[in-house]
Coordinates of C-alpha atoms in Angstrom, one line a residue:
X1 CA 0.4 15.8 9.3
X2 CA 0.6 12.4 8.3
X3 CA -0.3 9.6 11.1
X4 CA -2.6 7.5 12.6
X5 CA -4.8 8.1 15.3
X6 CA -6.0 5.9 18.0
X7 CA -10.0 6.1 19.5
X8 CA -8.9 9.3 21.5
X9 CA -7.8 11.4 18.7
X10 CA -4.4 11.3 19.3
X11 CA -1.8 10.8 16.5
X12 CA 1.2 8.2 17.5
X13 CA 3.0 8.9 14.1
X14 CA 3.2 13.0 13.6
X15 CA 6.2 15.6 12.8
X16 CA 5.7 18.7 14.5
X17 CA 7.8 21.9 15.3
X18 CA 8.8 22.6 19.2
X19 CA 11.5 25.2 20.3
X20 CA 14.0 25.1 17.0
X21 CA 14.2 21.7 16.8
X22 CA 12.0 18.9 14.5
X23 CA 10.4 16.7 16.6
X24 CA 9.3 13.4 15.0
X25 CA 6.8 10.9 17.1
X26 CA 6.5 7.6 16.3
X27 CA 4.8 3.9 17.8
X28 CA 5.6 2.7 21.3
X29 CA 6.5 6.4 22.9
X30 CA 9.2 7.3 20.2
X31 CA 10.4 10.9 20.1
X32 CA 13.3 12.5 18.1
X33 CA 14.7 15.7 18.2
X34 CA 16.6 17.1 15.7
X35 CA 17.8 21.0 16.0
X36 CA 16.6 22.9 13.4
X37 CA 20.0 23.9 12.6
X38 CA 21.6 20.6 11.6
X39 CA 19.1 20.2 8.8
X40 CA 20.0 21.0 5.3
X41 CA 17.2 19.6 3.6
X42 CA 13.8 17.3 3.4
X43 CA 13.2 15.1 0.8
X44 CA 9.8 13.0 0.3
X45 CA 9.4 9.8 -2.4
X46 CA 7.1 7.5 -3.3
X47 CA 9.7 4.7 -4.2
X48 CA 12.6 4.3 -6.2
X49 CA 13.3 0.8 -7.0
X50 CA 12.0 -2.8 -7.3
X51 CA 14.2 -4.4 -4.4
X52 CA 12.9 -5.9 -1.5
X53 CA 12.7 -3.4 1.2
X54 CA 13.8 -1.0 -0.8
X55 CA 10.8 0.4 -2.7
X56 CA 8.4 1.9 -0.1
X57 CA 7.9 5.8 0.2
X58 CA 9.0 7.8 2.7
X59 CA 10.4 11.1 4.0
X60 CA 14.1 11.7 4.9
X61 CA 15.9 14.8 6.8
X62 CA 19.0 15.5 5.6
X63 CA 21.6 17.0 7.5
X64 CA 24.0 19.7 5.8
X65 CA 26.3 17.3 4.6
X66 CA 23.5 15.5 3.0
X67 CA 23.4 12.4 4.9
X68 CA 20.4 10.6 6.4
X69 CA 19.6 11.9 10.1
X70 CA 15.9 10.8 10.1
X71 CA 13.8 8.1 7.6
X72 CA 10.1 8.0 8.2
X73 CA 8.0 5.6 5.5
X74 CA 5.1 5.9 4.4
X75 CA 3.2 8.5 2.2
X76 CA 3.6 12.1 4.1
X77 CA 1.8 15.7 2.2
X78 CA 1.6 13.9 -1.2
X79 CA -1.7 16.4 -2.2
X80 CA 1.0 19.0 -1.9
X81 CA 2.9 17.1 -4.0
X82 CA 0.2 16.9 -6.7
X83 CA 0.0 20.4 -6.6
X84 CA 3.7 21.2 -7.0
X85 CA 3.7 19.3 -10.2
X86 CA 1.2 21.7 -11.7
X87 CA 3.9 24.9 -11.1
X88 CA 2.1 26.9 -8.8
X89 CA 4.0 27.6 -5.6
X90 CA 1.4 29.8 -4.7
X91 CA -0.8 26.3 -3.3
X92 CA 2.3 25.3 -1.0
X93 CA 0.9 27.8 1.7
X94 CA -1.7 25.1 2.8
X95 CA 0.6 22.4 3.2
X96 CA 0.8 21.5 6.4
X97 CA 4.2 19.9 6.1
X98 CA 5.2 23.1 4.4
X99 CA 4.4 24.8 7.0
X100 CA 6.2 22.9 9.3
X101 CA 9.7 23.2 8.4
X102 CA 9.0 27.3 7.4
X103 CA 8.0 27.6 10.9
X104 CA 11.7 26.0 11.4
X105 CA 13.0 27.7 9.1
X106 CA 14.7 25.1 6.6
X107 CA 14.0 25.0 2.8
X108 CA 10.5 23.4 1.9
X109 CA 10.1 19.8 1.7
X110 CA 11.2 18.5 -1.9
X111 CA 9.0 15.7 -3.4
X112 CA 11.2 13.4 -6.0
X113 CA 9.8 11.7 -8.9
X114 CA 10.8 8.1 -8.9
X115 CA 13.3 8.6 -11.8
X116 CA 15.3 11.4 -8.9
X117 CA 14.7 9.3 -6.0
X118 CA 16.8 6.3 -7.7
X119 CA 19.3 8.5 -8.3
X120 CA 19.4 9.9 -5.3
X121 CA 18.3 7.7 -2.4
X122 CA 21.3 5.0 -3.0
X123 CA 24.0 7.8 -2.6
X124 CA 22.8 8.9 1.2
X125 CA 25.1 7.7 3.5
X126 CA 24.0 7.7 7.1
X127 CA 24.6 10.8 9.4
X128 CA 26.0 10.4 12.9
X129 CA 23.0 9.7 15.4
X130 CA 20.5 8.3 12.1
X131 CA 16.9 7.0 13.3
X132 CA 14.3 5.6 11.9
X133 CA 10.5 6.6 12.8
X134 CA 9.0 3.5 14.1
X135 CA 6.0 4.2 11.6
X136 CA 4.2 0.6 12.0
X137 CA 3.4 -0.8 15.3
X138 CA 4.9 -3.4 16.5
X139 CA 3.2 -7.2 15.5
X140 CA 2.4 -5.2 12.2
X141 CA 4.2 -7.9 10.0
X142 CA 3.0 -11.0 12.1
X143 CA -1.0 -9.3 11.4
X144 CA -0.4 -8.9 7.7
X145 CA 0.8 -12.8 7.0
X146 CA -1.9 -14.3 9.6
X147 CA -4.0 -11.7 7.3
X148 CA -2.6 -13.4 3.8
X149 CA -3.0 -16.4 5.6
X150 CA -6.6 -15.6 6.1
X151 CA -7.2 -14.9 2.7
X152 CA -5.5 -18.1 1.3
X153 CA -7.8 -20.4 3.8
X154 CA -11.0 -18.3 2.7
X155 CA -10.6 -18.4 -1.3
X156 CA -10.0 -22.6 -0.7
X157 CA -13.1 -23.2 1.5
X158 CA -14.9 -20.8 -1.0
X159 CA -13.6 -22.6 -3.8
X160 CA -14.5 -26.0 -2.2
X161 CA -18.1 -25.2 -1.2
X162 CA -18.8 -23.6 -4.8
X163 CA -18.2 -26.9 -6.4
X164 CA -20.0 -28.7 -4.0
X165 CA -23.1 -26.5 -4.5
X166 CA -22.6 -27.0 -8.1
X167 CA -22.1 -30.7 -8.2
X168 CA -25.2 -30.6 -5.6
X169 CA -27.5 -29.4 -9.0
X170 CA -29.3 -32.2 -10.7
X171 CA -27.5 -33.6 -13.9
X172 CA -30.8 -32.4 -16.1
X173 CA -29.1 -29.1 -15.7
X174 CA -26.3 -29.9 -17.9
X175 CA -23.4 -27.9 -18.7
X176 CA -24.9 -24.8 -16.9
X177 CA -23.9 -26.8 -14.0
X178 CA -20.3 -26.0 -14.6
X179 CA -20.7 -22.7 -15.6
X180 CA -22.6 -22.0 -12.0
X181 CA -19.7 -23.8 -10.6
X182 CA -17.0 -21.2 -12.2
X183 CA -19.6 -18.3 -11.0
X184 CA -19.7 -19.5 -7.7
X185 CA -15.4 -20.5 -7.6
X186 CA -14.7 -16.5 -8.6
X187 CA -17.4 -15.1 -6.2
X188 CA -15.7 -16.8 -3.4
X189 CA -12.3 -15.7 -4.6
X190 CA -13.3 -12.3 -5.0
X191 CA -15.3 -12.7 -1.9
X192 CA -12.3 -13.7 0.5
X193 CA -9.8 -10.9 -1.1

């Protein structure tokens, strides 16, 4: 299944199947159950819109009034999806998400193209009892601005010692000077991202 997995092998962000019911795992001891029966169907997108917070992919369960009971983002079985788009069905069998909900007995996932997910995804109202799959741990959006931040303070002091080593050439060198200069400015931008 999709996930990540920490030094001992273990995956913090998994679906699996466990005594008719789907059980989703996510960050910080998360578990959800929901009984195999109250499912009506499993959609899987890779966006559907421009809008902040709105636009990332993800998998959603459906319950049999087709309202949200579960949202998990991030990218889940998309080689299967891939393969679905060529029209052979036959290739599903070594999905592992596939799998998953035939072993629970539901209809197989359905993978929307971004023209169905913005039709559809707006129209889900939320189910009784909806979760979300804590899919990120937590600090996850504090890492990736001190991480931005990073990058910002690297491409300036790279940028600031390439035109000091370029103004650090003797003058004989001429306008080659500035052209070492621009070298040496995109290096260290390219460098730091």
């Amino acid at each position: 299944m999709s996930g990540v997995t920490d030094l001992l092998g273990r995956m913090p962000v998994r679906l699996a199947a466990g005594h008719g019911e789907l059980l989703a795992y996510g960050f910080n001891g998360q578990r959800i159950a929901i009984p195999a029966s109250e499912i009506g169907a499993v959609k899987v997108y890779r966006g559907y819109g421009k809008g902040w917070g709105k636009s990332g992919p993800s998998l959603v369960v459906l319950d049999k009034a087709a309202r949200l009971r579960l949202r998990a983002r991030g990218t889940w079985d998309w080689q299967s999806a891939r393969q679905v788009k060529s029209g052979t069905t036959a290739k599903w069998v070594n999905s592992d998400l596939f799998e998953l909900f035939r072993t629970l007995g539901t209809d197989r996932p359905e993978y929307l193209t971004m023209r169905e997910a913005r039709r559809q995804v707006p129209r889900w109202g939320r189910a009784p009892g909806f979760r979300k799959l804590r899919t990120r741990p937590r600090g996850y959006v504090a890492v990736r601005l001190a991480l931005a931040l990073l990058a910002v303070a690297l491409c300036g002091a790279g940028v600031a010692i390439g035109v000091l080593l370029a103004n650090l050439l003797p003058s004989a060198v001429g306008d080659v000077r500035s052209l070492i200069g621009v070298a040496l400015v995109a290096a260290a931008v390219w460098g730091a991202l």
